[in-house]
Amino acid sequence: MPPGVVSKDVADIENLLSLNPKVLNHATLKPTAATVESRRYWKRNGDKSCSSCTPKTKDFDDIKHTTLSERGALREAMRCLKCADAPCQKSCPTQLDIKAFITSIANQNYYGSAKAIFSDNPLGLTCGMVCPTSDLCVGGCNLYASEEGPINIGGLQQFATETFKKMGVKQIHDPSLDLASLPTSYKSKIALVGCGPASISCATFLARLGYSDVTVFEKQEYVGGLSASEIPQFRLPFDVVSYEVELMKDLGVKVVYNKAFGSDGLTIQSLRDDGYQAIFLGLGLPNPNIIPIFNGITQSNGLWTSKDFLPIVAAASKAGMCSCKAQLPDFGGCKVIVLGAGDTAFDCATSALRCGAKRVYVVFRKGFTNIRAVPEEMELAKEEKCEFLPFHSPKSIKVKDGSICSMTFLRTEQDDSGKWVEDEEQPVTIKTDIVISAFGSGLSDPSVKEAMDPVRLNKWGLPEVDNITMTTSEPDVFCGGDLAGVAQTTVESVNDGKQASWHIHKFIQAKNGVKIPTEPQLPKFYTAVDEVDISVELCGIKFENPFGLASATPTTSSAMIRRAFEAGWAFALTKTYGLDKDLVTNVSPRIVRGSTHGAVYGPHQQSYLNIELISEKTAAYWLQSITELKKDFPTKIVIASIMCAYDENDWKTLAKMSEDAGADALELNLSCPHGMGEKGMGLACGQKEYMVRDICQWVRSAVTIPFFAKMTPNITEITTIANAAKEGGADGVTAINTVSGMMTIKVDGAAWPNVGIQKRTTYGGVSGNAVRPIAFRAVSSIGNKLPGFPILATGGIDSAAVGIQFLMAGATLLQVCSAVHNQDYTVIDDYITGLKCLLYMRSIKELKDWDGQTAPTERHQLGKPVFTLPDNETVLPNFGEFRKKKEELKFELKQKLDLLDSSNAPTRPVFKPVVATPKIRDMIGFALDKITSYTDLDNAAQVVATIDQEMCINCGKCYMTCNDSGYQAIKFDPETHLPVVTDDCTGCTLCVSVCPIIDCITMGPRQTKHVPKRGIPVASA
C-alpha cells in the first residue's frame, strides 16, 4: 500500500494556496480604519491629498492618456462599430477613413492602418499624438450614446503609425504613376516657406502628384515648426516630427535650412525671380501677444512668453533637434504663474514642472466652461498638481530687486449681455517668481510683412486667403496654417496644406495648358509593400488575389457581387442555386448572432448560426447574372455554386447550363447542414463516399471547366470524402461548410432562432471564427493526405493574418462570409494590404523576430515603456508605496541623464529586402510538414513559464488558473502580488493563455530534467 494520503495537498502546496479564492460562507467584517490603510496600500491612481509628490524635473517621458500598447489597441479597435457614413470621419479635418484604419488594427494589419492614415494625413503620427480628438473625431463617435463611451481614436492612430515606423519602409510614388512620361509642367519649381505641418503636408501631396522640384525653406536649423519648437517632448517626441519629414523627403522634396523669410533675402519677389511657379506660405505666427502691463519687464526679471519658453524647453529636451546644447530654464523651487487657457498655456504649465517649478498656477480670465484647451490637456495639468485659477484678469505685476515677486488680478464676471467685465473691488494678489504669458501670437515683424509684398493683408495684418482654394490676392501665392487665420490645430494646418496642394496643382497645370480631372484626385500613400504580387493561379485560372466571397448571404444577389468586385474581391461564388423544381422558401428568423463568446454585441461577432437555405432565386436569374458579371468584369472570377439531389441528369443539366452561361468554375454544394438534407440534397449527398464520387463523375462528364466539391465537416473523417471527390474527377475541394449545431436555448425553453407561434427550431449551420479550428484541421488534413490537391478554404477567415495561416495549412484560395456580416465589402482592402505586408516582411532580415505585423513586445505599463531601474534594485509593483518608491528612484536617475545625449537623437531605420518577397504559391502548404501525429512529438523538449514582473499588473490570474486548473506551480506574494513560477512548472501554458498582458508570461526551454510527478511511484519489477 502507498504511504500517506494522496487526495490532499501537501503542506507546501497548502501554503502556496493561501491566497487562492474561496467560497465565502458568511459576510465579511473589517473595521473602516483598517480598510482605509488597506486602500492606501493598494492604491494605483493618484492621491488627491498628495502634497509631496515626486518632482517632474527633467522627466520628459510620455504622459498622454491616449497612448496604447498592442493589447490596448486591439481591445479598443474591437469596440469600434465601424459605422455607416461615420460621423468621426466627417469630424476629422483631413477626412481620415477612421473606420477603415481601425478595422485594420482590429485585424492586426498595422501596415494597412498606417497606409489609410498617411494617405489622407502625411502627419498622421503627429496628429495621433496631439490632435484634440475630443473636439474633433471622438466628439462625433456614436459610442458616446453608450455606457462605455467613445473610441480612443487618437491612441489607435498613434499605435498604428508608430508600429509602421518600426517596420523601416520608405514612402514611394504611386506605382501606377509613370514619372518619366509626365508633362514638363510637373518639373515646375514650387517653393514652400516654413517647414511646419502645413508645408510638410502640402509638399508631400505635391510630390505624390509627381512634382519633382519642390523646395521647403526653413529659418531654423531644424524641421517641424511649432510641432518641434512648442509642443513638449512628453507629448510629441522630436523623432516623430523628424520621421514625417523624412517620409516627405522620400519623394524628393528638398529642405533648405537657416533661410528666414524676410531677413535672409527670401521674399515673394525673390522666389519669383528664381523661377518658382507657385509659392506656399506656411510660416506660422512667430510673434507673441504682449499685454501692456508687461512693458519694460523682461526675461531677466522672470517674465517669459510661450514663444520664448517652449522653444528653449524643446531645444534642451529634444535630442537631435538643434546643435545649440541648450539647458532647461532653472525654475528650481519657484512659484510659476501661467496666463492663458489654451493648449499652449497648459503645455507651459506642465513644462514648468520639468524645469523644477515648486508650484504652478494656471490663471485665466473666464470660467472652466470657457477653457479653450481640450480636456485631455487640462486633465494632464490637473494630474500633475497644477492649480487652476479661473475668473482672474491681470491687473498689475510687481518687481522687487529686479525680480518679479507678485502679480495682482481682478475678479471677472460675465454680464447679462455676455461680456466679461473686471470688478475693481475684488483684487487678488498672488506671490510668484516666474510669469509665463501664453496669450497667443500674431505677425508683427515688419520684415516678414514686407517680404510678402504684393500679397494683400487683412485688418489683422495677415494675408487675405480664400478658405477653399487657400489662394491669396496673388494667384501664384497660397497660404495655410496659423498664418491663414482659420487653422487652430496641427491637423487643421495639415489640411490647409492638403487643400492647397490640389489648387497649386490646378494652377500650374492650367498655366501650362494641361487638363486635369475636375474632381480632386490626390494620390494615396504607397510603399514597396504595395508592389507585392499576391495573384495566384489555380487550375489555369488567374486570381488577382486569393480572397473571394463564399456562397452565402454576401452573394445573395448578383448586384451585390457586382459591388463586391468593384471593392476589390478577386472572385465570388454565387449563392447556391438549383433547378426550378428544387426552389425553396426560407423561414424567418433564420440568422442569429452566436453566443460562443458571451455578451459581444455589434461587430466582431465570433460566430453566427443560420437556418437559411439555398438561393430563393431561379436558375435563370443566376445564369443571366453570371453572363452579365463576366461581361463587365472579365478579370474577376465567377464560380457557380450549384446543388441537386442524387440525380445524374439533374447534376449534368445544371452544371452544363452554368458552364454555358460563362462561369469560370463550379462549386458542388454537397454539404448544406440543414433543410436541404431532408430533401436528399446537400449534406445527404456529402456524407457518403460513393455519392460524392458519383456526382463528381457525372459533372466531370458534362463540363470542361474546373469544379470543386464543397466538404461537410459533419463527418468522422473528411479526407475520405475529399479523396472520393478527387477520384470522381473534381479539380479540388472547398473546406468547410458550416458546422451543424444549436446556439441558444432561452429560459422559456425555446431555442433561438425559433419560428412561428410554436417557437420551433432546428439544427443550423454555425459559422465564423468559432469554427476556424475545425476548418484548420480539415484543410491541413486534406493537404497532408492529398498533396497538391487544390483546396478552397472557408470557415473563420476574417483577416490577412488568418488567411495566410490557411494558405500555410494547404489552401490556395480563401472564401469569406461571416467577416462581411461583421463589416462590409470594403474589408477586402484591409485583406489585400495585410497579405502584401506579411509577404514583404518575410524578405526583411531585421523583421525576423516579428510575429506577423506585431513587433517584439517592449516592457510596458499603461501602454508606455517601463523605466529601467538599476540591476541591483528589487522589482517593485506599481501601486501604493512601491509605486512611490519607483518614482523616487526614477527621479534620481533622471537628474543624472543628459537629455541631449546623441543616443537619444532621432534615428530612422530603413530596411531593404535581402531575399525575394515570396509569392502566394510559396506559402501554400508551408506549414504542413510541421503538422503531424501526437506520437511524433518530442516529450523530452520541455518548456517552462517565465513571468516578466515589470510588466505584471498583479491580477493573479496565472496563479489562480495554475492552482485550480493546473499544477500549483506559481507562488503569489501577499505583499507585492508579484507571481513567481516554481520548479513544479510542467510547461502546460495555461498561465500564458489567461494572462491579460501580451508577452508578460513567455515560455522558454526547461534547464533541468523533467521528471513527471506520478503521484504514487511506479512499482518496481
PDB file of N, CA and C in Angstrom, residues 209-287:
ATOM      1  N   LEU A 209       1.860  63.829 -56.340  1.00  0.00           N
ATOM      2  CA  LEU A 209       1.257  64.111 -57.652  1.00  0.00           C
ATOM      3  C   LEU A 209       2.287  63.979 -58.777  1.00  0.00           C
ATOM      4  N   GLY A 210       3.566  64.043 -58.419  1.00  0.00           N
ATOM      5  CA  GLY A 210       4.613  63.864 -59.420  1.00  0.00           C
ATOM      6  C   GLY A 210       5.511  65.060 -59.611  1.00  0.00           C
ATOM      7  N   TYR A 211       5.317  66.129 -58.846  1.00  0.00           N
ATOM      8  CA  TYR A 211       6.188  67.308 -58.985  1.00  0.00           C
ATOM      9  C   TYR A 211       7.582  66.973 -58.457  1.00  0.00           C
ATOM     10  N   SER A 212       8.572  67.306 -59.257  1.00  0.00           N
ATOM     11  CA  SER A 212       9.936  66.859 -58.956  1.00  0.00           C
ATOM     12  C   SER A 212      10.858  67.957 -58.440  1.00  0.00           C
ATOM     13  N   ASP A 213      10.370  69.192 -58.400  1.00  0.00           N
ATOM     14  CA  ASP A 213      11.222  70.298 -57.946  1.00  0.00           C
ATOM     15  C   ASP A 213      10.494  71.095 -56.868  1.00  0.00           C
ATOM     16  N   VAL A 214      10.353  70.467 -55.712  1.00  0.00           N
ATOM     17  CA  VAL A 214       9.638  71.073 -54.582  1.00  0.00           C
ATOM     18  C   VAL A 214      10.655  71.363 -53.483  1.00  0.00           C
ATOM     19  N   THR A 215      10.697  72.619 -53.016  1.00  0.00           N
ATOM     20  CA  THR A 215      11.683  73.026 -52.013  1.00  0.00           C
ATOM     21  C   THR A 215      10.987  73.717 -50.852  1.00  0.00           C
ATOM     22  N   VAL A 216      11.373  73.309 -49.645  1.00  0.00           N
ATOM     23  CA  VAL A 216      10.864  73.935 -48.423  1.00  0.00           C
ATOM     24  C   VAL A 216      11.987  74.772 -47.823  1.00  0.00           C
ATOM     25  N   PHE A 217      11.683  76.049 -47.522  1.00  0.00           N
ATOM     26  CA  PHE A 217      12.662  76.948 -46.901  1.00  0.00           C
ATOM     27  C   PHE A 217      12.308  77.124 -45.422  1.00  0.00           C
ATOM     28  N   GLU A 218      13.271  76.820 -44.551  1.00  0.00           N
ATOM     29  CA  GLU A 218      13.042  76.858 -43.107  1.00  0.00           C
ATOM     30  C   GLU A 218      14.063  77.775 -42.447  1.00  0.00           C
ATOM     31  N   LYS A 219      13.584  78.675 -41.586  1.00  0.00           N
ATOM     32  CA  LYS A 219      14.502  79.649 -40.953  1.00  0.00           C
ATOM     33  C   LYS A 219      15.362  79.031 -39.857  1.00  0.00           C
ATOM     34  N   GLN A 220      14.905  77.918 -39.276  1.00  0.00           N
ATOM     35  CA  GLN A 220      15.655  77.283 -38.202  1.00  0.00           C
ATOM     36  C   GLN A 220      16.595  76.222 -38.759  1.00  0.00           C
ATOM     37  N   GLU A 221      17.400  75.656 -37.868  1.00  0.00           N
ATOM     38  CA  GLU A 221      18.262  74.549 -38.287  1.00  0.00           C
ATOM     39  C   GLU A 221      17.569  73.209 -38.108  1.00  0.00           C
ATOM     40  N   TYR A 222      16.298  73.254 -37.720  1.00  0.00           N
ATOM     41  CA  TYR A 222      15.516  72.039 -37.517  1.00  0.00           C
ATOM     42  C   TYR A 222      14.169  72.164 -38.229  1.00  0.00           C
ATOM     43  N   VAL A 223      13.525  71.038 -38.404  1.00  0.00           N
ATOM     44  CA  VAL A 223      12.247  70.993 -39.114  1.00  0.00           C
ATOM     45  C   VAL A 223      11.097  70.875 -38.119  1.00  0.00           C
ATOM     46  N   GLY A 224       9.886  71.065 -38.634  1.00  0.00           N
ATOM     47  CA  GLY A 224       8.704  70.779 -37.829  1.00  0.00           C
ATOM     48  C   GLY A 224       7.910  71.977 -37.378  1.00  0.00           C
ATOM     49  N   GLY A 225       8.494  73.184 -37.432  1.00  0.00           N
ATOM     50  CA  GLY A 225       7.760  74.353 -36.987  1.00  0.00           C
ATOM     51  C   GLY A 225       7.368  74.236 -35.521  1.00  0.00           C
ATOM     52  N   LEU A 226       6.134  74.621 -35.204  1.00  0.00           N
ATOM     53  CA  LEU A 226       5.676  74.589 -33.818  1.00  0.00           C
ATOM     54  C   LEU A 226       5.628  73.176 -33.260  1.00  0.00           C
ATOM     55  N   SER A 227       5.458  72.184 -34.127  1.00  0.00           N
ATOM     56  CA  SER A 227       5.444  70.800 -33.648  1.00  0.00           C
ATOM     57  C   SER A 227       6.750  70.453 -32.956  1.00  0.00           C
ATOM     58  N   ALA A 228       7.835  71.025 -33.462  1.00  0.00           N
ATOM     59  CA  ALA A 228       9.147  70.762 -32.858  1.00  0.00           C
ATOM     60  C   ALA A 228       9.451  71.738 -31.733  1.00  0.00           C
ATOM     61  N   SER A 229       9.147  73.020 -31.946  1.00  0.00           N
ATOM     62  CA  SER A 229       9.631  74.044 -31.018  1.00  0.00           C
ATOM     63  C   SER A 229       8.692  74.346 -29.868  1.00  0.00           C
ATOM     64  N   GLU A 230       7.405  74.025 -29.979  1.00  0.00           N
ATOM     65  CA  GLU A 230       6.475  74.457 -28.936  1.00  0.00           C
ATOM     66  C   GLU A 230       5.636  73.340 -28.312  1.00  0.00           C
ATOM     67  N   ILE A 231       5.573  72.174 -28.937  1.00  0.00           N
ATOM     68  CA  ILE A 231       4.859  71.062 -28.305  1.00  0.00           C
ATOM     69  C   ILE A 231       5.900  70.238 -27.554  1.00  0.00           C
ATOM     70  N   PRO A 232       5.724  70.067 -26.242  1.00  0.00           N
ATOM     71  CA  PRO A 232       6.764  69.418 -25.433  1.00  0.00           C
ATOM     72  C   PRO A 232       7.054  67.984 -25.851  1.00  0.00           C
ATOM     73  N   GLN A 233       8.265  67.565 -25.535  1.00  0.00           N
ATOM     74  CA  GLN A 233       8.730  66.218 -25.853  1.00  0.00           C
ATOM     75  C   GLN A 233       7.832  65.149 -25.248  1.00  0.00           C
ATOM     76  N   PHE A 234       7.276  65.392 -24.051  1.00  0.00           N
ATOM     77  CA  PHE A 234       6.454  64.378 -23.412  1.00  0.00           C
ATOM     78  C   PHE A 234       5.093  64.224 -24.079  1.00  0.00           C
ATOM     79  N   ARG A 235       4.767  65.135 -25.009  1.00  0.00           N
ATOM     80  CA  ARG A 235       3.547  64.960 -25.808  1.00  0.00           C
ATOM     81  C   ARG A 235       3.863  64.598 -27.256  1.00  0.00           C
ATOM     82  N   LEU A 236       4.945  65.164 -27.783  1.00  0.00           N
ATOM     83  CA  LEU A 236       5.313  64.907 -29.172  1.00  0.00           C
ATOM     84  C   LEU A 236       6.830  64.823 -29.295  1.00  0.00           C
ATOM     85  N   PRO A 237       7.400  63.613 -29.275  1.00  0.00           N
ATOM     86  CA  PRO A 237       8.856  63.462 -29.397  1.00  0.00           C
ATOM     87  C   PRO A 237       9.368  63.990 -30.733  1.00  0.00           C
ATOM     88  N   PHE A 238      10.576  64.530 -30.705  1.00  0.00           N
ATOM     89  CA  PHE A 238      11.123  65.106 -31.932  1.00  0.00           C
ATOM     90  C   PHE A 238      11.352  64.058 -33.006  1.00  0.00           C
ATOM     91  N   ASP A 239      11.627  62.817 -32.615  1.00  0.00           N
ATOM     92  CA  ASP A 239      11.877  61.808 -33.642  1.00  0.00           C
ATOM     93  C   ASP A 239      10.624  61.535 -34.469  1.00  0.00           C
ATOM     94  N   VAL A 240       9.438  61.827 -33.929  1.00  0.00           N
ATOM     95  CA  VAL A 240       8.204  61.694 -34.707  1.00  0.00           C
ATOM     96  C   VAL A 240       8.145  62.766 -35.787  1.00  0.00           C
ATOM     97  N   VAL A 241       8.433  63.999 -35.390  1.00  0.00           N
ATOM     98  CA  VAL A 241       8.437  65.113 -36.350  1.00  0.00           C
ATOM     99  C   VAL A 241       9.469  64.855 -37.441  1.00  0.00           C
ATOM    100  N   SER A 242      10.662  64.465 -37.019  1.00  0.00           N
ATOM    101  CA  SER A 242      11.745  64.197 -37.964  1.00  0.00           C
ATOM    102  C   SER A 242      11.372  63.079 -38.928  1.00  0.00           C
ATOM    103  N   TYR A 243      10.726  62.047 -38.404  1.00  0.00           N
ATOM    104  CA  TYR A 243      10.346  60.896 -39.229  1.00  0.00           C
ATOM    105  C   TYR A 243       9.393  61.297 -40.351  1.00  0.00           C
ATOM    106  N   GLU A 244       8.409  62.125 -40.026  1.00  0.00           N
ATOM    107  CA  GLU A 244       7.435  62.502 -41.054  1.00  0.00           C
ATOM    108  C   GLU A 244       8.049  63.409 -42.112  1.00  0.00           C
ATOM    109  N   VAL A 245       9.044  64.192 -41.726  1.00  0.00           N
ATOM    110  CA  VAL A 245       9.775  64.976 -42.721  1.00  0.00           C
ATOM    111  C   VAL A 245      10.596  64.050 -43.618  1.00  0.00           C
ATOM    112  N   GLU A 246      11.169  63.001 -43.034  1.00  0.00           N
ATOM    113  CA  GLU A 246      11.919  62.039 -43.838  1.00  0.00           C
ATOM    114  C   GLU A 246      11.003  61.327 -44.835  1.00  0.00           C
ATOM    115  N   LEU A 247       9.783  61.025 -44.426  1.00  0.00           N
ATOM    116  CA  LEU A 247       8.817  60.446 -45.369  1.00  0.00           C
ATOM    117  C   LEU A 247       8.582  61.395 -46.535  1.00  0.00           C
ATOM    118  N   MET A 248       8.477  62.676 -46.235  1.00  0.00           N
ATOM    119  CA  MET A 248       8.321  63.683 -47.295  1.00  0.00           C
ATOM    120  C   MET A 248       9.541  63.687 -48.210  1.00  0.00           C
ATOM    121  N   LYS A 249      10.726  63.620 -47.628  1.00  0.00           N
ATOM    122  CA  LYS A 249      11.960  63.633 -48.429  1.00  0.00           C
ATOM    123  C   LYS A 249      12.086  62.382 -49.291  1.00  0.00           C
ATOM    124  N   ASP A 250      11.456  61.277 -48.850  1.00  0.00           N
ATOM    125  CA  ASP A 250      11.493  60.049 -49.654  1.00  0.00           C
ATOM    126  C   ASP A 250      11.024  60.305 -51.084  1.00  0.00           C
ATOM    127  N   LEU A 251      10.141  61.287 -51.252  1.00  0.00           N
ATOM    128  CA  LEU A 251       9.558  61.576 -52.566  1.00  0.00           C
ATOM    129  C   LEU A 251      10.342  62.648 -53.319  1.00  0.00           C
ATOM    130  N   GLY A 252      11.491  63.062 -52.773  1.00  0.00           N
ATOM    131  CA  GLY A 252      12.340  64.002 -53.493  1.00  0.00           C
ATOM    132  C   GLY A 252      12.206  65.450 -53.069  1.00  0.00           C
ATOM    133  N   VAL A 253      11.416  65.741 -52.052  1.00  0.00           N
ATOM    134  CA  VAL A 253      11.274  67.118 -51.577  1.00  0.00           C
ATOM    135  C   VAL A 253      12.578  67.558 -50.913  1.00  0.00           C
ATOM    136  N   LYS A 254      12.998  68.783 -51.207  1.00  0.00           N
ATOM    137  CA  LYS A 254      14.238  69.315 -50.636  1.00  0.00           C
ATOM    138  C   LYS A 254      13.902  70.294 -49.504  1.00  0.00           C
ATOM    139  N   VAL A 255      14.778  70.347 -48.494  1.00  0.00           N
ATOM    140  CA  VAL A 255      14.618  71.292 -47.392  1.00  0.00           C
ATOM    141  C   VAL A 255      15.882  72.146 -47.302  1.00  0.00           C
ATOM    142  N   VAL A 256      15.695  73.467 -47.322  1.00  0.00           N
ATOM    143  CA  VAL A 256      16.802  74.408 -47.156  1.00  0.00           C
ATOM    144  C   VAL A 256      16.681  75.009 -45.766  1.00  0.00           C
ATOM    145  N   TYR A 257      17.719  74.821 -44.939  1.00  0.00           N
ATOM    146  CA  TYR A 257      17.681  75.275 -43.546  1.00  0.00           C
ATOM    147  C   TYR A 257      18.286  76.675 -43.407  1.00  0.00           C
ATOM    148  N   ASN A 258      18.020  77.301 -42.257  1.00  0.00           N
ATOM    149  CA  ASN A 258      18.588  78.613 -41.912  1.00  0.00           C
ATOM    150  C   ASN A 258      18.318  79.667 -42.978  1.00  0.00           C
ATOM    151  N   LYS A 259      17.132  79.621 -43.535  1.00  0.00           N
ATOM    152  CA  LYS A 259      16.746  80.581 -44.574  1.00  0.00           C
ATOM    153  C   LYS A 259      15.441  81.233 -44.138  1.00  0.00           C
ATOM    154  N   ALA A 260      15.560  82.391 -43.493  1.00  0.00           N
ATOM    155  CA  ALA A 260      14.395  83.065 -42.927  1.00  0.00           C
ATOM    156  C   ALA A 260      13.716  83.937 -43.961  1.00  0.00           C
ATOM    157  N   PHE A 261      12.401  83.884 -43.963  1.00  0.00           N
ATOM    158  CA  PHE A 261      11.594  84.703 -44.861  1.00  0.00           C
ATOM    159  C   PHE A 261      11.677  86.152 -44.390  1.00  0.00           C
ATOM    160  N   GLY A 262      12.157  87.013 -45.272  1.00  0.00           N
ATOM    161  CA  GLY A 262      12.223  88.431 -44.950  1.00  0.00           C
ATOM    162  C   GLY A 262      13.597  88.901 -44.555  1.00  0.00           C
ATOM    163  N   SER A 263      14.324  88.130 -43.778  1.00  0.00           N
ATOM    164  CA  SER A 263      15.614  88.621 -43.273  1.00  0.00           C
ATOM    165  C   SER A 263      16.811  88.004 -43.969  1.00  0.00           C
ATOM    166  N   ASP A 264      16.609  87.001 -44.780  1.00  0.00           N
ATOM    167  CA  ASP A 264      17.722  86.368 -45.490  1.00  0.00           C
ATOM    168  C   ASP A 264      17.577  86.516 -47.006  1.00  0.00           C
ATOM    169  N   GLY A 265      16.953  87.627 -47.404  1.00  0.00           N
ATOM    170  CA  GLY A 265      16.775  87.869 -48.831  1.00  0.00           C
ATOM    171  C   GLY A 265      15.699  87.013 -49.471  1.00  0.00           C
ATOM    172  N   LEU A 266      14.923  86.320 -48.646  1.00  0.00           N
ATOM    173  CA  LEU A 266      13.876  85.442 -49.160  1.00  0.00           C
ATOM    174  C   LEU A 266      12.549  86.194 -49.120  1.00  0.00           C
ATOM    175  N   THR A 267      12.027  86.501 -50.306  1.00  0.00           N
ATOM    176  CA  THR A 267      10.762  87.220 -50.425  1.00  0.00           C
ATOM    177  C   THR A 267       9.923  86.592 -51.530  1.00  0.00           C
ATOM    178  N   ILE A 268       8.691  87.048 -51.618  1.00  0.00           N
ATOM    179  CA  ILE A 268       7.837  86.586 -52.719  1.00  0.00           C
ATOM    180  C   ILE A 268       8.506  86.917 -54.049  1.00  0.00           C
ATOM    181  N   GLN A 269       9.007  88.141 -54.144  1.00  0.00           N
ATOM    182  CA  GLN A 269       9.594  88.561 -55.416  1.00  0.00           C
ATOM    183  C   GLN A 269      10.878  87.802 -55.731  1.00  0.00           C
ATOM    184  N   SER A 270      11.706  87.554 -54.703  1.00  0.00           N
ATOM    185  CA  SER A 270      12.955  86.825 -54.968  1.00  0.00           C
ATOM    186  C   SER A 270      12.669  85.400 -55.425  1.00  0.00           C
ATOM    187  N   LEU A 271      11.645  84.795 -54.881  1.00  0.00           N
ATOM    188  CA  LEU A 271      11.273  83.438 -55.303  1.00  0.00           C
ATOM    189  C   LEU A 271      10.769  83.455 -56.741  1.00  0.00           C
ATOM    190  N   ARG A 272       9.978  84.451 -57.067  1.00  0.00           N
ATOM    191  CA  ARG A 272       9.523  84.575 -58.463  1.00  0.00           C
ATOM    192  C   ARG A 272      10.713  84.763 -59.398  1.00  0.00           C
ATOM    193  N   ASP A 273      11.640  85.612 -58.967  1.00  0.00           N
ATOM    194  CA  ASP A 273      12.816  85.871 -59.801  1.00  0.00           C
ATOM    195  C   ASP A 273      13.640  84.603 -60.003  1.00  0.00           C
ATOM    196  N   ASP A 274      13.593  83.716 -59.013  1.00  0.00           N
ATOM    197  CA  ASP A 274      14.344  82.458 -59.110  1.00  0.00           C
ATOM    198  C   ASP A 274      13.587  81.386 -59.886  1.00  0.00           C
ATOM    199  N   GLY A 275      12.440  81.739 -60.435  1.00  0.00           N
ATOM    200  CA  GLY A 275      11.726  80.815 -61.318  1.00  0.00           C
ATOM    201  C   GLY A 275      10.679  79.943 -60.657  1.00  0.00           C
ATOM    202  N   TYR A 276      10.319  80.243 -59.426  1.00  0.00           N
ATOM    203  CA  TYR A 276       9.294  79.438 -58.747  1.00  0.00           C
ATOM    204  C   TYR A 276       7.915  79.800 -59.293  1.00  0.00           C
ATOM    205  N   GLN A 277       7.187  78.772 -59.742  1.00  0.00           N
ATOM    206  CA  GLN A 277       5.891  78.974 -60.384  1.00  0.00           C
ATOM    207  C   GLN A 277       4.751  79.084 -59.377  1.00  0.00           C
ATOM    208  N   ALA A 278       4.965  78.573 -58.182  1.00  0.00           N
ATOM    209  CA  ALA A 278       3.957  78.664 -57.130  1.00  0.00           C
ATOM    210  C   ALA A 278       4.665  78.742 -55.786  1.00  0.00           C
ATOM    211  N   ILE A 279       4.053  79.473 -54.853  1.00  0.00           N
ATOM    212  CA  ILE A 279       4.653  79.694 -53.535  1.00  0.00           C
ATOM    213  C   ILE A 279       3.587  79.412 -52.476  1.00  0.00           C
ATOM    214  N   PHE A 280       3.974  78.654 -51.476  1.00  0.00           N
ATOM    215  CA  PHE A 280       3.076  78.380 -50.350  1.00  0.00           C
ATOM    216  C   PHE A 280       3.669  78.976 -49.097  1.00  0.00           C
ATOM    217  N   LEU A 281       2.897  79.802 -48.405  1.00  0.00           N
ATOM    218  CA  LEU A 281       3.344  80.421 -47.166  1.00  0.00           C
ATOM    219  C   LEU A 281       2.781  79.644 -45.983  1.00  0.00           C
ATOM    220  N   GLY A 282       3.675  79.024 -45.239  1.00  0.00           N
ATOM    221  CA  GLY A 282       3.256  78.249 -44.069  1.00  0.00           C
ATOM    222  C   GLY A 282       4.175  78.529 -42.901  1.00  0.00           C
ATOM    223  N   LEU A 283       4.460  79.807 -42.686  1.00  0.00           N
ATOM    224  CA  LEU A 283       5.486  80.175 -41.711  1.00  0.00           C
ATOM    225  C   LEU A 283       4.934  80.454 -40.320  1.00  0.00           C
ATOM    226  N   GLY A 284       3.625  80.275 -40.114  1.00  0.00           N
ATOM    227  CA  GLY A 284       3.058  80.409 -38.782  1.00  0.00           C
ATOM    228  C   GLY A 284       2.960  81.847 -38.312  1.00  0.00           C
ATOM    229  N   LEU A 285       2.700  82.010 -37.009  1.00  0.00           N
ATOM    230  CA  LEU A 285       2.616  83.332 -36.367  1.00  0.00           C
ATOM    231  C   LEU A 285       3.721  83.389 -35.312  1.00  0.00           C
ATOM    232  N   PRO A 286       4.834  83.985 -35.649  1.00  0.00           N
ATOM    233  CA  PRO A 286       6.024  83.864 -34.786  1.00  0.00           C
ATOM    234  C   PRO A 286       6.100  84.826 -33.610  1.00  0.00           C
ATOM    235  N   ASN A 287       5.227  85.843 -33.567  1.00  0.00           N
ATOM    236  CA  ASN A 287       5.397  86.891 -32.560  1.00  0.00           C
ATOM    237  C   ASN A 287       4.340  86.797 -31.462  1.00  0.00           C
TER     238      ASN A 287
END
